[in-house]
mmCIF file of C-alpha atoms in Angstrom:
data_model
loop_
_atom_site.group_PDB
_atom_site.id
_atom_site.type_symbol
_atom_site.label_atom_id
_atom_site.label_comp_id
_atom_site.label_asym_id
_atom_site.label_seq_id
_atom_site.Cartn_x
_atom_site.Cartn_y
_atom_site.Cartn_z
ATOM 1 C CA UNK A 1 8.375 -5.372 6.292
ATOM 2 C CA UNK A 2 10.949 -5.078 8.966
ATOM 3 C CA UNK A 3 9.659 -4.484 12.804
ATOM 4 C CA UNK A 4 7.015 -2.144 10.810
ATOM 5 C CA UNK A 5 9.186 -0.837 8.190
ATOM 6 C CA UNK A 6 7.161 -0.176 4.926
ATOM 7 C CA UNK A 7 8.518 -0.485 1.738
ATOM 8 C CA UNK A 8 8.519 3.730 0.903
ATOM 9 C CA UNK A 9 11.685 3.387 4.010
ATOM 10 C CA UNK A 10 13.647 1.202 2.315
ATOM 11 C CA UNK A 11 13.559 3.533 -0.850
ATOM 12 C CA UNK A 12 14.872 6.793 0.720
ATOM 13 C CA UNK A 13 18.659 6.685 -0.016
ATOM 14 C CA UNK A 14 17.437 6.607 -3.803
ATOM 15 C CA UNK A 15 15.412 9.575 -3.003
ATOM 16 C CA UNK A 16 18.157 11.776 -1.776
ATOM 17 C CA UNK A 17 16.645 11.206 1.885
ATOM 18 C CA UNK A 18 19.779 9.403 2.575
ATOM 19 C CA UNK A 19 20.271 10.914 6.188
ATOM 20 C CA UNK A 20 16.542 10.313 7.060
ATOM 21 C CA UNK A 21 17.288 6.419 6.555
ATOM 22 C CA UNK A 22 20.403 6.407 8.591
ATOM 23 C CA UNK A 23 18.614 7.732 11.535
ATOM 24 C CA UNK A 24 15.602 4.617 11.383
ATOM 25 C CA UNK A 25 16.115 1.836 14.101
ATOM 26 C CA UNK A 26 14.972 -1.073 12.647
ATOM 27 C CA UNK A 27 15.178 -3.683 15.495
ATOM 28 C CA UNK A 28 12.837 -1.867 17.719
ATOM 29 C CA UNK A 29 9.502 -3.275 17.480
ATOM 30 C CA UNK A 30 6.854 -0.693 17.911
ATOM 31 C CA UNK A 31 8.449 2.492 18.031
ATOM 32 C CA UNK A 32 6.683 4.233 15.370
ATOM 33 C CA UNK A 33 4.538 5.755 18.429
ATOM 34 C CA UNK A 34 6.766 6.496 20.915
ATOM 35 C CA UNK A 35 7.715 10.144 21.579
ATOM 36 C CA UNK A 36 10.544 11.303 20.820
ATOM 37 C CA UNK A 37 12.008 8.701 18.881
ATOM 38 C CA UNK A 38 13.627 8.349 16.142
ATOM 39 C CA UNK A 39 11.350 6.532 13.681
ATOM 40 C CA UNK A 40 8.522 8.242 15.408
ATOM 41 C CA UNK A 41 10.058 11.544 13.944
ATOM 42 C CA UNK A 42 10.542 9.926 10.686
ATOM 43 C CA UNK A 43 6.973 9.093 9.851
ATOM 44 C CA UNK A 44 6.184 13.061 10.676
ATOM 45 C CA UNK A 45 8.315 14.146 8.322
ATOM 46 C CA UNK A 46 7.195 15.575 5.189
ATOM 47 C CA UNK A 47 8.495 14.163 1.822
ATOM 48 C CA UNK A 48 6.620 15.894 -1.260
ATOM 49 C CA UNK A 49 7.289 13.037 -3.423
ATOM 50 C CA UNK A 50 5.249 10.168 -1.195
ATOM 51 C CA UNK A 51 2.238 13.105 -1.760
ATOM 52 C CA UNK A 52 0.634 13.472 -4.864
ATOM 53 C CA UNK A 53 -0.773 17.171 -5.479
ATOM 54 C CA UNK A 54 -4.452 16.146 -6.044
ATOM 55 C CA UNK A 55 -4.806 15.483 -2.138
ATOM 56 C CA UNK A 56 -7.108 17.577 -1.184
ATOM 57 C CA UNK A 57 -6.834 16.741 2.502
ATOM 58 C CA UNK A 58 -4.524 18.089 5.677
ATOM 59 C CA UNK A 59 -0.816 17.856 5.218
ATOM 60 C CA UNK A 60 -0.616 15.736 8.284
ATOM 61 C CA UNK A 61 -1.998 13.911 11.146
ATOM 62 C CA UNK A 62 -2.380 12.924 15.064
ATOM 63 C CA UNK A 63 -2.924 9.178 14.135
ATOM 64 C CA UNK A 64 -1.517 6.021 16.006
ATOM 65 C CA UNK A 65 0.353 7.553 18.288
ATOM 66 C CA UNK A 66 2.282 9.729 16.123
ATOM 67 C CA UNK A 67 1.638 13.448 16.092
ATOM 68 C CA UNK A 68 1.695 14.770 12.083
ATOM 69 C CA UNK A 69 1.701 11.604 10.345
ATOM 70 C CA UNK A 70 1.887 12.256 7.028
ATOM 71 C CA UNK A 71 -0.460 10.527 4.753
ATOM 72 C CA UNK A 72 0.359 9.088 1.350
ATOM 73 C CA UNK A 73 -0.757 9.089 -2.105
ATOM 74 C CA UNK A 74 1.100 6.000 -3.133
ATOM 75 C CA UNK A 75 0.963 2.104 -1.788
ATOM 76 C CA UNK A 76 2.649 -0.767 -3.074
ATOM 77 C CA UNK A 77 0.698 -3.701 -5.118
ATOM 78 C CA UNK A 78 0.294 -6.402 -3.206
ATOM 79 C CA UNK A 79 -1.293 -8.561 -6.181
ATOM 80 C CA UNK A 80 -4.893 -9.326 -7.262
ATOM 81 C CA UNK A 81 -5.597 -11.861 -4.548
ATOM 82 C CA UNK A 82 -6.112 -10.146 -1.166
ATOM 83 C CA UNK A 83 -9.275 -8.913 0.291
ATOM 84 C CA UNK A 84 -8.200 -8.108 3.927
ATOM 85 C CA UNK A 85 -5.425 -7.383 5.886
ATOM 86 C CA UNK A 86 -6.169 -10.289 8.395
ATOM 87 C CA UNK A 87 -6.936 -14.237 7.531
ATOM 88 C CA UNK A 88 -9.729 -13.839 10.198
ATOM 89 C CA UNK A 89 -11.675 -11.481 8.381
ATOM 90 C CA UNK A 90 -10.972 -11.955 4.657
ATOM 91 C CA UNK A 91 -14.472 -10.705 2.753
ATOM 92 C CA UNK A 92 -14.479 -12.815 -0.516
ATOM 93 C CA UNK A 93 -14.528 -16.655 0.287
ATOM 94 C CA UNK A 94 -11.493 -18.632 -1.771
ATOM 95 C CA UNK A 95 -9.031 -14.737 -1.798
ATOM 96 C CA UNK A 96 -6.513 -14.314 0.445
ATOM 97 C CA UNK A 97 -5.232 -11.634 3.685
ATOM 98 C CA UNK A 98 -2.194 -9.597 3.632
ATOM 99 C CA UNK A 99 -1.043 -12.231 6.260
ATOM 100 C CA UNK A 100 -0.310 -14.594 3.631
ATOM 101 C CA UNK A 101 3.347 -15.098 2.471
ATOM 102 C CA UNK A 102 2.429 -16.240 -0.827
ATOM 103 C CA UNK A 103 0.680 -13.537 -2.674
ATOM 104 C CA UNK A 104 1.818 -12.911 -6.368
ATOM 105 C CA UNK A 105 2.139 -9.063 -6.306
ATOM 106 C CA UNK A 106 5.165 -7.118 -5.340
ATOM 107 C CA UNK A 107 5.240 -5.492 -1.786
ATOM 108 C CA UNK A 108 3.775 -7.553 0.797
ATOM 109 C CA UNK A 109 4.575 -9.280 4.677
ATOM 110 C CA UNK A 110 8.111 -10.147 4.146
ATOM 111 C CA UNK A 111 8.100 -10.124 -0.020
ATOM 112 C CA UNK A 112 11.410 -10.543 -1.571
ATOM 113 C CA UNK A 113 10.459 -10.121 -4.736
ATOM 114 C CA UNK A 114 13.173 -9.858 -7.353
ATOM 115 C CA UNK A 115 13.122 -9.003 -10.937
ATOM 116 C CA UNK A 116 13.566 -12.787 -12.370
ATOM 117 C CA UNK A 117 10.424 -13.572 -10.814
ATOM 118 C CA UNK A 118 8.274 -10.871 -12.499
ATOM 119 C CA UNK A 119 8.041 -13.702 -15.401
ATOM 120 C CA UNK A 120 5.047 -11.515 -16.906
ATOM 121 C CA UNK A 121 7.227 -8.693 -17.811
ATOM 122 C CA UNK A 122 8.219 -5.923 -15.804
ATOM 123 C CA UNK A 123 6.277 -3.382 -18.169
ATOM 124 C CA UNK A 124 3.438 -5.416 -17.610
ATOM 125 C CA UNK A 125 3.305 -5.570 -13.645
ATOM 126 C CA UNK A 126 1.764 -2.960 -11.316
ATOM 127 C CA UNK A 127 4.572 -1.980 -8.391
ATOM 128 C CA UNK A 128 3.132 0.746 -6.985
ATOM 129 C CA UNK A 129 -0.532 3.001 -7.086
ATOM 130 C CA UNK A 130 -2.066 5.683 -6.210
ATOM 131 C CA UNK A 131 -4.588 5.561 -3.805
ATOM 132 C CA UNK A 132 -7.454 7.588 -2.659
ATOM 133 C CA UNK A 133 -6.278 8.714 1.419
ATOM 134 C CA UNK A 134 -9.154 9.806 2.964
ATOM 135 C CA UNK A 135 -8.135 9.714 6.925
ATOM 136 C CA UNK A 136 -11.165 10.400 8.188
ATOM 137 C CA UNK A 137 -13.542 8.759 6.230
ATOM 138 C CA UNK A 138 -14.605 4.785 8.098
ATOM 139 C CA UNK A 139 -16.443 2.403 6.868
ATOM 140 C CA UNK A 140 -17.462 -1.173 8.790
ATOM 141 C CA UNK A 141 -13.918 -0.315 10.821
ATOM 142 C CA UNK A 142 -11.604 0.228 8.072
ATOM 143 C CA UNK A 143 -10.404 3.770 7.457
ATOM 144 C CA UNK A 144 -8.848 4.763 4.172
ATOM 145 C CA UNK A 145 -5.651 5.908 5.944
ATOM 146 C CA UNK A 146 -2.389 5.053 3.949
ATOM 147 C CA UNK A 147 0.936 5.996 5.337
ATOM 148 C CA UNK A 148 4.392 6.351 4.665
ATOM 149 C CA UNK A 149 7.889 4.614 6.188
ATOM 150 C CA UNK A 150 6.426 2.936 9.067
ATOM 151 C CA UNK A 151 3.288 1.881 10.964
ATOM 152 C CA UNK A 152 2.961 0.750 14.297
ATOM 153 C CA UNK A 153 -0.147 -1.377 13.499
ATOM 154 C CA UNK A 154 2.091 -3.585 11.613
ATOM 155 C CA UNK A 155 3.870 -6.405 13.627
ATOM 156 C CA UNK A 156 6.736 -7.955 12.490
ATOM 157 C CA UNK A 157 6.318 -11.093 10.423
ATOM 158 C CA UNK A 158 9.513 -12.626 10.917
ATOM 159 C CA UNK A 159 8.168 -15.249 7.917
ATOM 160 C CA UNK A 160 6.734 -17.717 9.623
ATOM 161 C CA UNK A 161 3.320 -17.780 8.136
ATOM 162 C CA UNK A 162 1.665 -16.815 11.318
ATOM 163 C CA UNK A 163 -0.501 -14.365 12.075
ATOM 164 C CA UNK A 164 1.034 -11.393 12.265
ATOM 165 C CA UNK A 165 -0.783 -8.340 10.724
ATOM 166 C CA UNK A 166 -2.561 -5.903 11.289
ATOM 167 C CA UNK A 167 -2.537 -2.978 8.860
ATOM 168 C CA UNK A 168 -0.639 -4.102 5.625
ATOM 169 C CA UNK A 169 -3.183 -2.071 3.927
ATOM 170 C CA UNK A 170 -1.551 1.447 5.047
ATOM 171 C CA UNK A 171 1.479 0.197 2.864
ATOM 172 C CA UNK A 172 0.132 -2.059 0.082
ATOM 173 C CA UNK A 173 -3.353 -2.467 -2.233
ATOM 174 C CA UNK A 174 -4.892 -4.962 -3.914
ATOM 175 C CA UNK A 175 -6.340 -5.476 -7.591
ATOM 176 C CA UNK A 176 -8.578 -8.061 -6.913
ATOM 177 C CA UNK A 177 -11.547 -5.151 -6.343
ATOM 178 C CA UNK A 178 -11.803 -2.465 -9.026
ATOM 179 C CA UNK A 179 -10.554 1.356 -8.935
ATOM 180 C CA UNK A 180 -11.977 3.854 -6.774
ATOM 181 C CA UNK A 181 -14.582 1.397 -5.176
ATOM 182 C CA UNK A 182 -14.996 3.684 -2.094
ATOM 183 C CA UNK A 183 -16.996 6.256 -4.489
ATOM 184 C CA UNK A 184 -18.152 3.640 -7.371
ATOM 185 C CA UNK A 185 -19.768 1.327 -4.884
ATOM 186 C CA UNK A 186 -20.580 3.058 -2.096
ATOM 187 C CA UNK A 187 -22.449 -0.405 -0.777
ATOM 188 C CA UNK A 188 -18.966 -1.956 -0.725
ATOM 189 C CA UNK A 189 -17.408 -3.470 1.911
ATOM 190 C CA UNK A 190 -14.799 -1.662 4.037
ATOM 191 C CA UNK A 191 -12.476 -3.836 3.740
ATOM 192 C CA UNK A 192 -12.625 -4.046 0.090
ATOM 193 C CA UNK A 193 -12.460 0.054 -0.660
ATOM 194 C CA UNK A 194 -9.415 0.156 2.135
ATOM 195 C CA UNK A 195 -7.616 -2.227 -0.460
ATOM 196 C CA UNK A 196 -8.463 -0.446 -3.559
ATOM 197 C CA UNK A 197 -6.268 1.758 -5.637
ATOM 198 C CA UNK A 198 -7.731 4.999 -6.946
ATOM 199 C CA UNK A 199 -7.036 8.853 -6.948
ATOM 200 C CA UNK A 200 -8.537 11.879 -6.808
ATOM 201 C CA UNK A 201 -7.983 12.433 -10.628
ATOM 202 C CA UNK A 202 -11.145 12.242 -12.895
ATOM 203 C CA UNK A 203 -11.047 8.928 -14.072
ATOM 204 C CA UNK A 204 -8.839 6.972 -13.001
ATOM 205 C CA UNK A 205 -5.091 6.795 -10.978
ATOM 206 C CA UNK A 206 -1.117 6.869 -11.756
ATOM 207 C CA UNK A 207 0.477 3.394 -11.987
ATOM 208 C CA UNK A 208 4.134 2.767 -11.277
ATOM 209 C CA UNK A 209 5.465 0.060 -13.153
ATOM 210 C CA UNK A 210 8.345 -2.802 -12.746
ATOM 211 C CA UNK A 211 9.851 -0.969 -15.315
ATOM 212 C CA UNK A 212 10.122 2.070 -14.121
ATOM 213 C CA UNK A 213 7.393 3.843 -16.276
ATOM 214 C CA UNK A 214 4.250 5.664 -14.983
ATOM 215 C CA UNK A 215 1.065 4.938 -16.569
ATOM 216 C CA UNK A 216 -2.537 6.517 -16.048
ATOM 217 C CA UNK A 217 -4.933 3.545 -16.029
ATOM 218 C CA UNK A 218 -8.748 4.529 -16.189
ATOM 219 C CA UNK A 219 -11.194 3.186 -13.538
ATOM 220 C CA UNK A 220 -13.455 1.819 -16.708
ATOM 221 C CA UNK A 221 -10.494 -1.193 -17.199
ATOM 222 C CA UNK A 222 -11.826 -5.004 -17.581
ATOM 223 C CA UNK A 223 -11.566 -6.042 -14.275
ATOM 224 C CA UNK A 224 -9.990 -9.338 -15.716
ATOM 225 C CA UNK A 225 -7.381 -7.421 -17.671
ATOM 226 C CA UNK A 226 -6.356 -4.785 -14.342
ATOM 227 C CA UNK A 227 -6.301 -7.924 -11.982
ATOM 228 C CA UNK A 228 -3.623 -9.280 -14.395
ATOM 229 C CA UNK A 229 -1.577 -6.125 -14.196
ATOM 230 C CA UNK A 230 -1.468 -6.922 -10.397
ATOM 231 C CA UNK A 231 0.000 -10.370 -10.607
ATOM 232 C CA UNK A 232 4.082 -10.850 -11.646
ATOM 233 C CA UNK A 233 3.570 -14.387 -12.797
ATOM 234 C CA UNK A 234 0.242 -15.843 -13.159
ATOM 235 C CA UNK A 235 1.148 -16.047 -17.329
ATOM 236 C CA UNK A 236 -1.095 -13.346 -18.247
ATOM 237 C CA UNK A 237 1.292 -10.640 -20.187
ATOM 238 C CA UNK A 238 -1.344 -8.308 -19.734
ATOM 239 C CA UNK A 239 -0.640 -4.800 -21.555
ATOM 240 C CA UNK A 240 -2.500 -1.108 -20.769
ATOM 241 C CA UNK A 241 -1.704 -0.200 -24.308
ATOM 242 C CA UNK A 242 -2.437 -3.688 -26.550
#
């Protein structure tokens, strides 16, 4: 993350949106939301391949500031250890926030992740998922709103280990809670269904892997087994397909 830069930004030139990323200013902090500008027009753009065609919601959004935001289908794994965006209000005692520098997924606060260090095999290792956007759905203050290229909720970390969130989750999930909680438990925390992966497919979501490959993964996986596929080197070469 770079002065709230997501990680679907710094992919465009290998998108063909080449010209789209030459027009982002990253050293302004917090322009995502002001009129007129150039990032601001950015994140209203619309990009087919960020939406999967199962969304059965509106093609964009007045949300944060930014008039038709474009929701996403697809966040980045941010590892099976994080159960909130902020330290302050992490929901499972002993997991960690998206304010933590240390997780061991993929895209997360100022994650530099590089193939070497995917020791449990890149075609074992979640990168990206799909995830259920439901804008307008809230639960105990956490909507389901995930976002592409940039978010003006999201400070800049500048690595320090601070706090420095807020809303990682727009950008990133978490397989420490299974698939599709927000309509398998609907007595979950908010927190916990903002972080989940999940689809509006029956059964299950699209998985991206380090590898390049796509894999369906049902929502019936061992919990123990999908939590592996969200960590890049906790010595677990878990497999989808044993």
């Amino acid at each position: 993350n770079t002065h709230g830069t997501l990680w679907s930004a710094m992919i465009l030139p290998f998108i063909e949106q080449g010209s789209l990323y030459q027009t982002l200013e990253f050293s302004e902090f917090r322009n995502w939301s002001t009129n007129g500008t150039p990032n601001e027009t950015a994140a209203g753009t619309e990009i087919p391949v960020f939406r999967c065609p199962s969304l059965p919601i509106a093609a964009a959004y007045n949300n944060s500031g930014i008039p038709q935001r474009r929701p996403a289908s697809y966040r980045g794994n941010g590892g099976n250890e994080v159960t909130s965006d902020d330290r302050s209000t992490i929901v499972v005692p002993g997991t960690k926030s998206f304010e933590h520098l240390n997780l061991n997924g993929i895209f997360y606060a100022c994650s530099a992740v590089k193939f070497g260090m995917i020791t449990d095999g890149t075609s074992n290792t979640f990168a990206l998922g799909e995830s259920r956007t439901e804008p307008e759905f809230v639960k105990d203050g956490q909507g389901m709103d995930f976002w592409y290229i940039g978010s003006p909720q999201v400070d800049p970390c500048r690595c320090t280990g601070s706090n420095n969130g807020t809303e990682f989750s727009e950008a990133a999930g978490s397989t420490y809670m299974p698939m599709n909680l927000r309509i398998r438990d609907p007595g979950a925390h908010g927190r916990l269904m903002e972080l989940s992966f999940g689809s509006y497919h029956t059964g299950g979501a699209h998985f991206g892997m380090c590898d390049g490959s796509v894999q369906f993964v049902s929502e019936n996986i061992d919990l123990t087994l999908y939590r592996n596929l969200g960590a890049r080197d906790d010595g677990e070469s878990a497999s989808i397909n044993p």
